[in-house]
Short mmCIF file of C-alpha atoms and ligand atoms in Angstrom, two decimals:
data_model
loop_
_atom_site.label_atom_id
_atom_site.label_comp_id
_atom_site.label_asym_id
_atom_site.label_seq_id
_atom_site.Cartn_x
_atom_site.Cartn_y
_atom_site.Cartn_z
CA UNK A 1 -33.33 -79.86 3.77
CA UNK A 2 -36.35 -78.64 2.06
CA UNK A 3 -37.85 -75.88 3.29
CA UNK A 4 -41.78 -73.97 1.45
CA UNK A 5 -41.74 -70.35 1.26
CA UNK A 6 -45.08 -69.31 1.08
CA UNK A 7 -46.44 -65.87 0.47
CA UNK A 8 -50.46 -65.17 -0.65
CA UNK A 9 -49.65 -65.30 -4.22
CA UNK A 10 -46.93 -67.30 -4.73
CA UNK A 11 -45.03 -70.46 -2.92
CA UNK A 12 -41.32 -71.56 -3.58
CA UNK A 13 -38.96 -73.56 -2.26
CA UNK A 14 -35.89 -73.39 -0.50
CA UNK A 15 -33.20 -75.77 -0.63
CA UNK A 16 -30.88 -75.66 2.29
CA UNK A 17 -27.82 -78.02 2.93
CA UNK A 18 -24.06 -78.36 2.16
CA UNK A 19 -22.62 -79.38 -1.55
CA UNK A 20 -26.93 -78.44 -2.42
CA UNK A 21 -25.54 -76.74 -5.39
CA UNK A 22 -24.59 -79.90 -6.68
CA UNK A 23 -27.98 -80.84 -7.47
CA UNK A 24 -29.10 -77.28 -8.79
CA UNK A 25 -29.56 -78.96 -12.48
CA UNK A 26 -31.97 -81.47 -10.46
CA UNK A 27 -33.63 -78.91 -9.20
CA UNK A 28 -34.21 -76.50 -12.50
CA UNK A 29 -35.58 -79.40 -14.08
CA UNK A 30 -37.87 -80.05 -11.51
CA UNK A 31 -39.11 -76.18 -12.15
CA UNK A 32 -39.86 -77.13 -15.34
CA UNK A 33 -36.86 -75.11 -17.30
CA UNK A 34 -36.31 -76.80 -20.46
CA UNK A 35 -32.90 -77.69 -21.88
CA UNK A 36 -31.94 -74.94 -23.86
CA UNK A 37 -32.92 -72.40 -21.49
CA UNK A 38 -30.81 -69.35 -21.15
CA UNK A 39 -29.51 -68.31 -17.83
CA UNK A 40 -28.07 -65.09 -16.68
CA UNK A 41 -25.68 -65.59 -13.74
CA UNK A 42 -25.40 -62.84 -11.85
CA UNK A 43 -23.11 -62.43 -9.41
CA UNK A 44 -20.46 -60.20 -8.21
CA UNK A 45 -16.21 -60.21 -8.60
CA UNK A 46 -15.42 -61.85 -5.16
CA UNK A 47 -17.83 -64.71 -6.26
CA UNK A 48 -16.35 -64.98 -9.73
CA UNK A 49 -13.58 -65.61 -8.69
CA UNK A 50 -13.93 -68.17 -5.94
CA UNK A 51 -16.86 -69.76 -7.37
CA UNK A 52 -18.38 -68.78 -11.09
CA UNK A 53 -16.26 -71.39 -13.27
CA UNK A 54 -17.99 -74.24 -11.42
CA UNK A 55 -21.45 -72.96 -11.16
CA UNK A 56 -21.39 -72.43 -15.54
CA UNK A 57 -19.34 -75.92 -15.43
CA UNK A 58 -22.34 -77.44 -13.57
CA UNK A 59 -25.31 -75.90 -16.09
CA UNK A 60 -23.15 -75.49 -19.58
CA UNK A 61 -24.44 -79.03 -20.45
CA UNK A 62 -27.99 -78.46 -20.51
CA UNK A 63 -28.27 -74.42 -20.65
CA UNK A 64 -27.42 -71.42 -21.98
CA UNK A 65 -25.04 -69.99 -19.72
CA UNK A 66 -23.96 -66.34 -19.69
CA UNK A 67 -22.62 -64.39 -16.49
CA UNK A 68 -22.60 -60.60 -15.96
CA UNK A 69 -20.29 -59.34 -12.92
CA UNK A 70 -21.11 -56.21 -11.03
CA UNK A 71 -18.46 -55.33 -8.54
CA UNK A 72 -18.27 -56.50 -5.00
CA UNK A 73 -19.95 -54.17 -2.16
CA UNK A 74 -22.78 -52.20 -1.65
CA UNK A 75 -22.06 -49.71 -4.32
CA UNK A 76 -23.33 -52.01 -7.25
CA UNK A 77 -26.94 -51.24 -6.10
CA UNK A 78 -26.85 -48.61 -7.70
CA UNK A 79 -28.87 -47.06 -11.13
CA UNK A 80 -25.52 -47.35 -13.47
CA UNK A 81 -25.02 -51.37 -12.39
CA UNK A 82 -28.80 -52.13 -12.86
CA UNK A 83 -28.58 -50.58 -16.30
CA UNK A 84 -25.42 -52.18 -17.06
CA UNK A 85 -27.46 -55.83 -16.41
CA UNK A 86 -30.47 -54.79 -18.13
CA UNK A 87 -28.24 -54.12 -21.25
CA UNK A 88 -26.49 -57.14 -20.60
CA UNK A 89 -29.48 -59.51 -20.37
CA UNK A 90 -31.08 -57.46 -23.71
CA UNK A 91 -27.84 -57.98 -25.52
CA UNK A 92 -27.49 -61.71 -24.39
CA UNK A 93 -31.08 -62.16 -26.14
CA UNK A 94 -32.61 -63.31 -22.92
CA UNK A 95 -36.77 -63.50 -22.76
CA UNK A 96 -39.66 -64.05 -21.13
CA UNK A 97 -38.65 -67.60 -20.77
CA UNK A 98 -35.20 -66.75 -19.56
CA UNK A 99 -33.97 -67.22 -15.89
CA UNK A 100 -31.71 -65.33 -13.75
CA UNK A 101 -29.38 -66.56 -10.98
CA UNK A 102 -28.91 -64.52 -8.46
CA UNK A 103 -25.46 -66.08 -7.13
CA UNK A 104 -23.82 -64.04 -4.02
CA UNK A 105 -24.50 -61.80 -1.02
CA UNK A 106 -27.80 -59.56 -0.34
CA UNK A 107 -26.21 -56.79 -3.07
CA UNK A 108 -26.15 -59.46 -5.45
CA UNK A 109 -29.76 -60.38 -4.87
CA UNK A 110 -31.08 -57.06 -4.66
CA UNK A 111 -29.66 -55.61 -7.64
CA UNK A 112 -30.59 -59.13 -9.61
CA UNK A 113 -33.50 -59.70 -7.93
CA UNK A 114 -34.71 -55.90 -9.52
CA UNK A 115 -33.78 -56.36 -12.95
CA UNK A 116 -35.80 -59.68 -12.92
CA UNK A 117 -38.55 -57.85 -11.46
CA UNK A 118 -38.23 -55.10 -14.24
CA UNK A 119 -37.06 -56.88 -17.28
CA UNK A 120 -39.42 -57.25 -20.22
CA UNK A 121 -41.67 -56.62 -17.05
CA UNK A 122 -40.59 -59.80 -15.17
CA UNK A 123 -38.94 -62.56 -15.32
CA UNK A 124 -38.23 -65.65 -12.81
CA UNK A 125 -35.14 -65.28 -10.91
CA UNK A 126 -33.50 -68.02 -8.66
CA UNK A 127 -31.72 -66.87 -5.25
CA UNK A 128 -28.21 -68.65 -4.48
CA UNK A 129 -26.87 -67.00 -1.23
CA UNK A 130 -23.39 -67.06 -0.56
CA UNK A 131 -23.39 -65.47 2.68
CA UNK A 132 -25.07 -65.76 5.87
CA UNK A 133 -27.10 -62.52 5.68
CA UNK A 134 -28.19 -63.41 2.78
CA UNK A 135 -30.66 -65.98 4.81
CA UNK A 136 -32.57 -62.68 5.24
CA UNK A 137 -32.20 -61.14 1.85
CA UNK A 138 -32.67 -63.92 -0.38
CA UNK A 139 -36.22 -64.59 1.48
CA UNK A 140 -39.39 -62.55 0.95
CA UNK A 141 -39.09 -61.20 -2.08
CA UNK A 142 -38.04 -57.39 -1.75
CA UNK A 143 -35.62 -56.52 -4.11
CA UNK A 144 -33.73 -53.00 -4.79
CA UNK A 145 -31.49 -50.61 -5.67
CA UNK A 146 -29.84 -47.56 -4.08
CA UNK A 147 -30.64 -43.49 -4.65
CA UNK A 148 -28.08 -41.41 -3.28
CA UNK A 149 -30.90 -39.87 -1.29
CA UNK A 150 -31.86 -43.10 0.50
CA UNK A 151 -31.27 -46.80 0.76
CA UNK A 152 -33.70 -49.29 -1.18
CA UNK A 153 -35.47 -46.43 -2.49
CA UNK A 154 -36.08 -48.10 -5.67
CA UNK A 155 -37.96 -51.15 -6.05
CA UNK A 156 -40.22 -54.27 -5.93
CA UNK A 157 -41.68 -56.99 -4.75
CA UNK A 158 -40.51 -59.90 -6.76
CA UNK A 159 -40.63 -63.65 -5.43
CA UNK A 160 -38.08 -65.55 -6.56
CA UNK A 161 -38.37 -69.21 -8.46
CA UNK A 162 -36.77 -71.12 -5.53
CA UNK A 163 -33.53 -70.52 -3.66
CA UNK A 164 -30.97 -72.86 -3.61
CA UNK A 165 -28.57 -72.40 -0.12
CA UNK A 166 -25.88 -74.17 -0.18
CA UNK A 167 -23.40 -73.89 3.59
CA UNK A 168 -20.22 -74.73 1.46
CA UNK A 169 -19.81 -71.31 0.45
CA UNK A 170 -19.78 -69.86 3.48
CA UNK A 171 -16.82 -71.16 4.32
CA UNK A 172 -14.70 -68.41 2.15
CA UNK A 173 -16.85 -65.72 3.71
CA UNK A 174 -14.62 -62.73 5.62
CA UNK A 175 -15.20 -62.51 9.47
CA UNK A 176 -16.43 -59.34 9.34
CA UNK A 177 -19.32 -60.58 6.43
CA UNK A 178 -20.12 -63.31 9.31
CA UNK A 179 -20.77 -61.58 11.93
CA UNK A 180 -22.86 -58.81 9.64
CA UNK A 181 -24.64 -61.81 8.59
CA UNK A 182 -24.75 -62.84 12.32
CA UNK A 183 -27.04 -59.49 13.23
CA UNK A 184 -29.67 -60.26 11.24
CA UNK A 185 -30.05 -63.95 13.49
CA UNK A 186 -29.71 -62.29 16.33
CA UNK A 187 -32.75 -60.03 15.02
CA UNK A 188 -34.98 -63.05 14.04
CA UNK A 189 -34.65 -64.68 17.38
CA UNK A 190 -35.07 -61.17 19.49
CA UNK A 191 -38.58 -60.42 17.17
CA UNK A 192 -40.26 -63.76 17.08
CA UNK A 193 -38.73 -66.31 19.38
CA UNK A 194 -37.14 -66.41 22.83
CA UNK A 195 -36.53 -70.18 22.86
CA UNK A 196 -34.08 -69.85 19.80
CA UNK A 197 -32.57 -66.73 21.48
CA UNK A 198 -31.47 -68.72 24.68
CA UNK A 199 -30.04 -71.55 22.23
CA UNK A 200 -28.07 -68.79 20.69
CA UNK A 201 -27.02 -67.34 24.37
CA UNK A 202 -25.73 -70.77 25.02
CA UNK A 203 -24.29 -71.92 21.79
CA UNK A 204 -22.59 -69.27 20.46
CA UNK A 205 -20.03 -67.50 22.29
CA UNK A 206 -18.14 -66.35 19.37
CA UNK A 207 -18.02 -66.37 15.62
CA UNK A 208 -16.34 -69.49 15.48
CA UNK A 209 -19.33 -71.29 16.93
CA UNK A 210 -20.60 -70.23 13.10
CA UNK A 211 -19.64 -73.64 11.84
CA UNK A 212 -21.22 -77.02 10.77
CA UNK A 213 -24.53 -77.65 12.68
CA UNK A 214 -24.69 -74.44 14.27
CA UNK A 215 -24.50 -72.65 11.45
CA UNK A 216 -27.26 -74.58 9.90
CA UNK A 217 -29.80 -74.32 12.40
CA UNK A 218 -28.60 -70.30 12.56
CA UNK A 219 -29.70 -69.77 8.99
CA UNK A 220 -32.86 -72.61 9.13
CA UNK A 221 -34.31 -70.40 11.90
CA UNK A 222 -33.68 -67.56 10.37
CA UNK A 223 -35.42 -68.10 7.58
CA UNK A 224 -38.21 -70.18 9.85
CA UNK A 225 -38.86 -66.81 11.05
CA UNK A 226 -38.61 -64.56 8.37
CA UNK A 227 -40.36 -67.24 6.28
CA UNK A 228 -43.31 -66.86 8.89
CA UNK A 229 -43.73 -62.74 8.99
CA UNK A 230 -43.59 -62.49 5.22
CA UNK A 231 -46.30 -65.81 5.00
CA UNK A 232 -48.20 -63.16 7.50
CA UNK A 233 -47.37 -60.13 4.98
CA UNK A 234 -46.41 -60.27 1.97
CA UNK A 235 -45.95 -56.42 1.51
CA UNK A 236 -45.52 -54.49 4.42
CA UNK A 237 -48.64 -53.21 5.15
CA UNK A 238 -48.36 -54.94 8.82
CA UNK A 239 -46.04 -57.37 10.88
CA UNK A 240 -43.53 -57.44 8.03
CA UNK A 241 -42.21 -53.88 9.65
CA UNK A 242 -41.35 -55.94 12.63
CA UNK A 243 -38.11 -56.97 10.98
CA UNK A 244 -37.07 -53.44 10.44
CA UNK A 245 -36.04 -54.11 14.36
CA UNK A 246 -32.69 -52.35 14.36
CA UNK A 247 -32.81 -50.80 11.26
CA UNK A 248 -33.93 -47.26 11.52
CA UNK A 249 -30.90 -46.38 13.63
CA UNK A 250 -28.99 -48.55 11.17
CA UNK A 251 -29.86 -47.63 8.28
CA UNK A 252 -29.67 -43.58 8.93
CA UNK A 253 -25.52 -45.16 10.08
CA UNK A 254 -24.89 -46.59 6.83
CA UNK A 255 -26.15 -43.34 5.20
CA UNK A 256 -24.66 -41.51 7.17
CA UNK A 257 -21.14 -43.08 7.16
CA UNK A 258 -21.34 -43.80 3.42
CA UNK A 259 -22.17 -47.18 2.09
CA UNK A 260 -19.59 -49.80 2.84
CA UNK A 261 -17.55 -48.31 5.31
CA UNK A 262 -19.82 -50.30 8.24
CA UNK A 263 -21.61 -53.51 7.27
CA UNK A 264 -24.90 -53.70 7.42
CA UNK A 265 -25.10 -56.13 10.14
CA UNK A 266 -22.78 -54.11 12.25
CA UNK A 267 -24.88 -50.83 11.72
CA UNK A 268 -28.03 -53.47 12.62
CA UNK A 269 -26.12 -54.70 15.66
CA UNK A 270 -26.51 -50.93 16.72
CA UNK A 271 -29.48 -49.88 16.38
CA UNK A 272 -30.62 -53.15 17.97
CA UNK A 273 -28.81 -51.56 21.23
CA UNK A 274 -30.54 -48.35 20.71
CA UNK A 275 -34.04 -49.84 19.59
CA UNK A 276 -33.26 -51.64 22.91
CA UNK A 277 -32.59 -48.46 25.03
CA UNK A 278 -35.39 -47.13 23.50
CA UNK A 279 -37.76 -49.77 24.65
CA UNK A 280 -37.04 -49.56 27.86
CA UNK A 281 -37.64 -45.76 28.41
CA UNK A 282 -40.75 -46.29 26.09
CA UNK A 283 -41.88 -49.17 27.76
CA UNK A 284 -41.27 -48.95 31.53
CA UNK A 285 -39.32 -51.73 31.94
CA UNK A 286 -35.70 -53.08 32.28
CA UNK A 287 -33.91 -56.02 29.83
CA UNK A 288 -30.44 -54.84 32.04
CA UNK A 289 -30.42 -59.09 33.33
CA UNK A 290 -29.65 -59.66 29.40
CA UNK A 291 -26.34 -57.30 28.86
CA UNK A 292 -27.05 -57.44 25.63
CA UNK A 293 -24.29 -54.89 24.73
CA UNK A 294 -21.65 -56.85 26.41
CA UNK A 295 -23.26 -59.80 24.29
CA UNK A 296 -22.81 -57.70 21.18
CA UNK A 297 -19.12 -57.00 21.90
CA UNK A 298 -18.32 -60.47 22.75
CA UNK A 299 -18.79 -61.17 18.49
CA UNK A 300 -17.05 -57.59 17.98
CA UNK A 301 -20.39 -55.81 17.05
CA UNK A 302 -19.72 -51.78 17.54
CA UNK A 303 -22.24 -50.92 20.39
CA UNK A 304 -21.48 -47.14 20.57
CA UNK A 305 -22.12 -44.74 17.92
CA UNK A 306 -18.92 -43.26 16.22
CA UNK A 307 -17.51 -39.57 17.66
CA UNK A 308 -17.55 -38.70 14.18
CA UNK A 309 -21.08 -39.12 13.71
CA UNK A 310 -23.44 -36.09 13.98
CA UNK A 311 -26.10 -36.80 16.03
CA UNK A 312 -28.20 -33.93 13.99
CA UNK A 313 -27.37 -35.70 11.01
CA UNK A 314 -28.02 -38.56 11.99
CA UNK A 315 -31.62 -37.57 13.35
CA UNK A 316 -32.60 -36.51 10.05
CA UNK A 317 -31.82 -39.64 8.86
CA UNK A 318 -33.63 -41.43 10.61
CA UNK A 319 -36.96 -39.25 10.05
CA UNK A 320 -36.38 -39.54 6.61
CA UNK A 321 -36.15 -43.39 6.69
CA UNK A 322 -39.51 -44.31 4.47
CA UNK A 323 -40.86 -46.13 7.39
CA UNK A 324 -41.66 -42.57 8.52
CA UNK A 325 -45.52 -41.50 8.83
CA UNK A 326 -46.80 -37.79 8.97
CA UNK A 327 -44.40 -36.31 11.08
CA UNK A 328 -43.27 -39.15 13.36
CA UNK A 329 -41.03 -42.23 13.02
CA UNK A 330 -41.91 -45.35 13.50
CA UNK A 331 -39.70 -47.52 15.37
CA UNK A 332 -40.00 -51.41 15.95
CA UNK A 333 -39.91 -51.60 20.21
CA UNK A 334 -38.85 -54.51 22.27
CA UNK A 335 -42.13 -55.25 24.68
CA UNK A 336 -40.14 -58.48 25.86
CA UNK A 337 -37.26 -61.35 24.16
CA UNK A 338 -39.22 -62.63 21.44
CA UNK A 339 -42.18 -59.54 20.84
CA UNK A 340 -41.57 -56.59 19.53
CA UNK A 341 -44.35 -53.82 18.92
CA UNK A 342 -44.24 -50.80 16.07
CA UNK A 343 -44.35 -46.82 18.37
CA UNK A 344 -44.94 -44.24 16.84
CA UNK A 345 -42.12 -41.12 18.18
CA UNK A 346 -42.00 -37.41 17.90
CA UNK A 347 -39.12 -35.80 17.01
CA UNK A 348 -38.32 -34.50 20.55
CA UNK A 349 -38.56 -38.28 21.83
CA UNK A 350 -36.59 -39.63 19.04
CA UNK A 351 -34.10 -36.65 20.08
CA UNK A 352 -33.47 -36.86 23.63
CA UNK A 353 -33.41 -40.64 23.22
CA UNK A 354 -30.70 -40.65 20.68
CA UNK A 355 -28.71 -38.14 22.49
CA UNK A 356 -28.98 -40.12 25.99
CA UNK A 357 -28.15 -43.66 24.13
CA UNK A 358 -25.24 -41.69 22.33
CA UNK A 359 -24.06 -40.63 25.95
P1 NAD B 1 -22.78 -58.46 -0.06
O1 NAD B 1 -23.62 -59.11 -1.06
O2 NAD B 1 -22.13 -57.20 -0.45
O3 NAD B 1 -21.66 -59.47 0.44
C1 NAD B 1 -20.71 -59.03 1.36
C2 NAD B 1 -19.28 -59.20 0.84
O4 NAD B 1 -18.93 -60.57 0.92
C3 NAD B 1 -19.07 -58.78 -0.59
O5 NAD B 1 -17.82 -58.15 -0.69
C4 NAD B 1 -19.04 -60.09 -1.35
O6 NAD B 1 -18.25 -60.03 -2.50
C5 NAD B 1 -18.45 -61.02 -0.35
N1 NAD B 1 -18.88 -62.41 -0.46
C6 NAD B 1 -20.13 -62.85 -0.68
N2 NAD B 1 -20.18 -64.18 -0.60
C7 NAD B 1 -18.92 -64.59 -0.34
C8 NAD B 1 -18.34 -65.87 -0.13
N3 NAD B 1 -19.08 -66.98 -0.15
N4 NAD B 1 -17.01 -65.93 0.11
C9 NAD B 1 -16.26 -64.79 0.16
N5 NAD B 1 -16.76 -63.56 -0.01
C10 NAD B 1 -18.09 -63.46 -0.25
O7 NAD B 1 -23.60 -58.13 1.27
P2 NAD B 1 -24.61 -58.94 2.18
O8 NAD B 1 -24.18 -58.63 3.54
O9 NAD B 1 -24.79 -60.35 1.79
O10 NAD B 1 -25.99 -58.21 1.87
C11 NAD B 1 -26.19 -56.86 2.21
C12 NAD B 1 -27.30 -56.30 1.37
O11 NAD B 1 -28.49 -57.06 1.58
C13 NAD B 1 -27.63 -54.87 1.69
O12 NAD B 1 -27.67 -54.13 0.49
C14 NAD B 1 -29.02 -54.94 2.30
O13 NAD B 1 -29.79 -53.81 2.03
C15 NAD B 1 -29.58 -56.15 1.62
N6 NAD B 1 -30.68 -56.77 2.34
C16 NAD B 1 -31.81 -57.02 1.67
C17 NAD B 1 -32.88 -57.62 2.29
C18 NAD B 1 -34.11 -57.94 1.52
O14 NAD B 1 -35.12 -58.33 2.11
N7 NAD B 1 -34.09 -57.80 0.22
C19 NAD B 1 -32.79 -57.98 3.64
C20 NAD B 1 -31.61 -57.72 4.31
C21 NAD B 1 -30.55 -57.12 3.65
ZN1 ZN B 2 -31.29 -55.90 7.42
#
């Protein structure tokens, strides 16, 4: 499948299937890179393992293939690992001509995704997702690293070349990456479509549903959607905030429990439930016919916060998230299955709704 990614500047496409990667030579010739080009995988230890000696196998005959591995987890979005590439792809010789592969999960793209955006002050960059969150990541164009002070705090907006999906990978992916990946679906079809969320109601009752067609039309939608917010707004200045849905509660979590120790989707999952909770106080109305944290468990999502957690903490967090405007936070509200709505909240609201959802 062929999907078009189109933004106001800049349209790419996305190739979507399983055993896609085969044709990935096709495809960079049909970008217009030249034999002889060099490429920078980049991609992360899990990955080289499984997958990297096939990948340079598949592009050694026509290109100049070098790979640079940053270690697995969130951790490698950090300032030391985007150095580490930059002085990689300077000591490789790449150029302005040069192309990087971004081959694994959303840290891989990220991190890769930035030092395109930043090299010799840009150059093209490929997405190859390996996991199922990465239908979100690897679409749109935001790319970043990590300051200890803040998630994604440093970055750009950097479209990639095309993105080349390919299911087959999936297949080696952890549960627990799944369902993380699984969130960010459940997201897409809460913010922008109710038709797609009663398909998912119906068709998957647990993670093993993630398989063969299923899977495929989880991550087509996906990107369906997110294709259509970021076609809408390219850079945030509008709807594009809709799809931080979930993720000021989740975010201020993975801060707050240190990187890694939940997954992203899981802290998502979360603050979903609270955003939720939220919307209903906010709102005036009642979405208690959907049980959506019973839903949640059913796939293992947490869907209370942690006894460990300080709520205090936690609060500040969340104000500090940079979605945050002159005093108040701005949280993405449910107004019904398939619209969602941006509210501004005062501390004392955010407060007394935290502490009552954390109850
Ligand atoms: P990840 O890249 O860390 O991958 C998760 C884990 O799975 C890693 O340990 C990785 O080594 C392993 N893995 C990856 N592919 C595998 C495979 N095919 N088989 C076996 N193991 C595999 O994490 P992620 O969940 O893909 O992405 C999370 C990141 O994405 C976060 O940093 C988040 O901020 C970012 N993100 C970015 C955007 C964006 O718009 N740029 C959107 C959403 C999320
Ligand atoms: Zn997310």
């Amino acid at each position: 499948k062929q999907l078009l990614i189109e933004t106001k500047t800049k349209q790419y496409p996305l190739f979507l299937g399983e055993g896609i990667i085969h044709s990935l030579p096709k495809i960079l010739r049909s970008l217009s890179f030249p034999a002889g080009t060099k490429l920078l995988i980049v991609t992360d230890q899990t990955l080289e393992t499984l997958y990297v000696s096939q990948l340079q196998a598949l592009l050694s005959d026509d290109y100049h293939v070098y790979t640079h591995v940053i270690p697995s987890g969130e951790g490698a979005k950090s300032f030391e690992q985007y150095y580490a590439c930059q002085t990689a792809a300077l000591e490789y010789g790449l150029d302005r001509h040069s192309l990087i592969l971004a081959f694994g999960g959303g840290v891989v793209g990220d991190l890769a995704g930035f030092v395109a955006a930043t090299y010799m002050r840009g150059i093209r960059y490929i997405q190859i997702p390996t996991t199922l969150l990465a239908h979100d990541s690897a679409v749109g164009g935001k790319v970043a690293i990590n300051h200890p002070l803040g998630k994604n705090m440093i970055g750009a907006f950097h479209q990639p070349e095309a993105v080349v999906y390919d299911t087959a990978f999936l297949r080696s992916l952890p549960e627990k990456e799944l369902r993380s990946g699984f969130a960010e679906v459940i997201k897409h079809a809460l913010i922008r479509d109710r038709r797609f969320y009663e398909w998912l109601r119906q068709e998957i009752h647990t993670l093993c549903d993630l398989t063969g067609e299923r899977l495929a039309h989880c991550i087509q939608k996906g990107i369906e959607i997110k294709a259509s917010v970021v076609r809408e707004d390219e850079k945030e200045s509008g709807v594009r905030a809709h799809l931080n849905f979930g993720h000021t509660l989740g975010h201020a979590l993975e801060s707050e429990l240190g990187y890694g120790t939940i997954t992203h989707g899981d802290a998502v999952a979360l603050g979903m439930l609270f955003a939720i909770f939220a919307s209903e106080r906010v709102y005036g109305r009642s979405f208690a016919d959907h049980q959506f944290s019973a839903w949640l468990r059913t796939y293992g999502f947490p869907v209370s916060i942690p006894a460990t957690v300080k709520l205090d903490r936690l609060l500040e967090k969340m104000k500090g998230d940079k979605k945050a405007r002159a005093g108040m936070v701005r949280m993405v509200l449910l107004k019904d299955i398939g619209e969602v709505d941006i509210e501004a909240l005062d501390d004392d609201t955010l407060s007394v709704l935290l502490r009552e959802f954390a109850q």
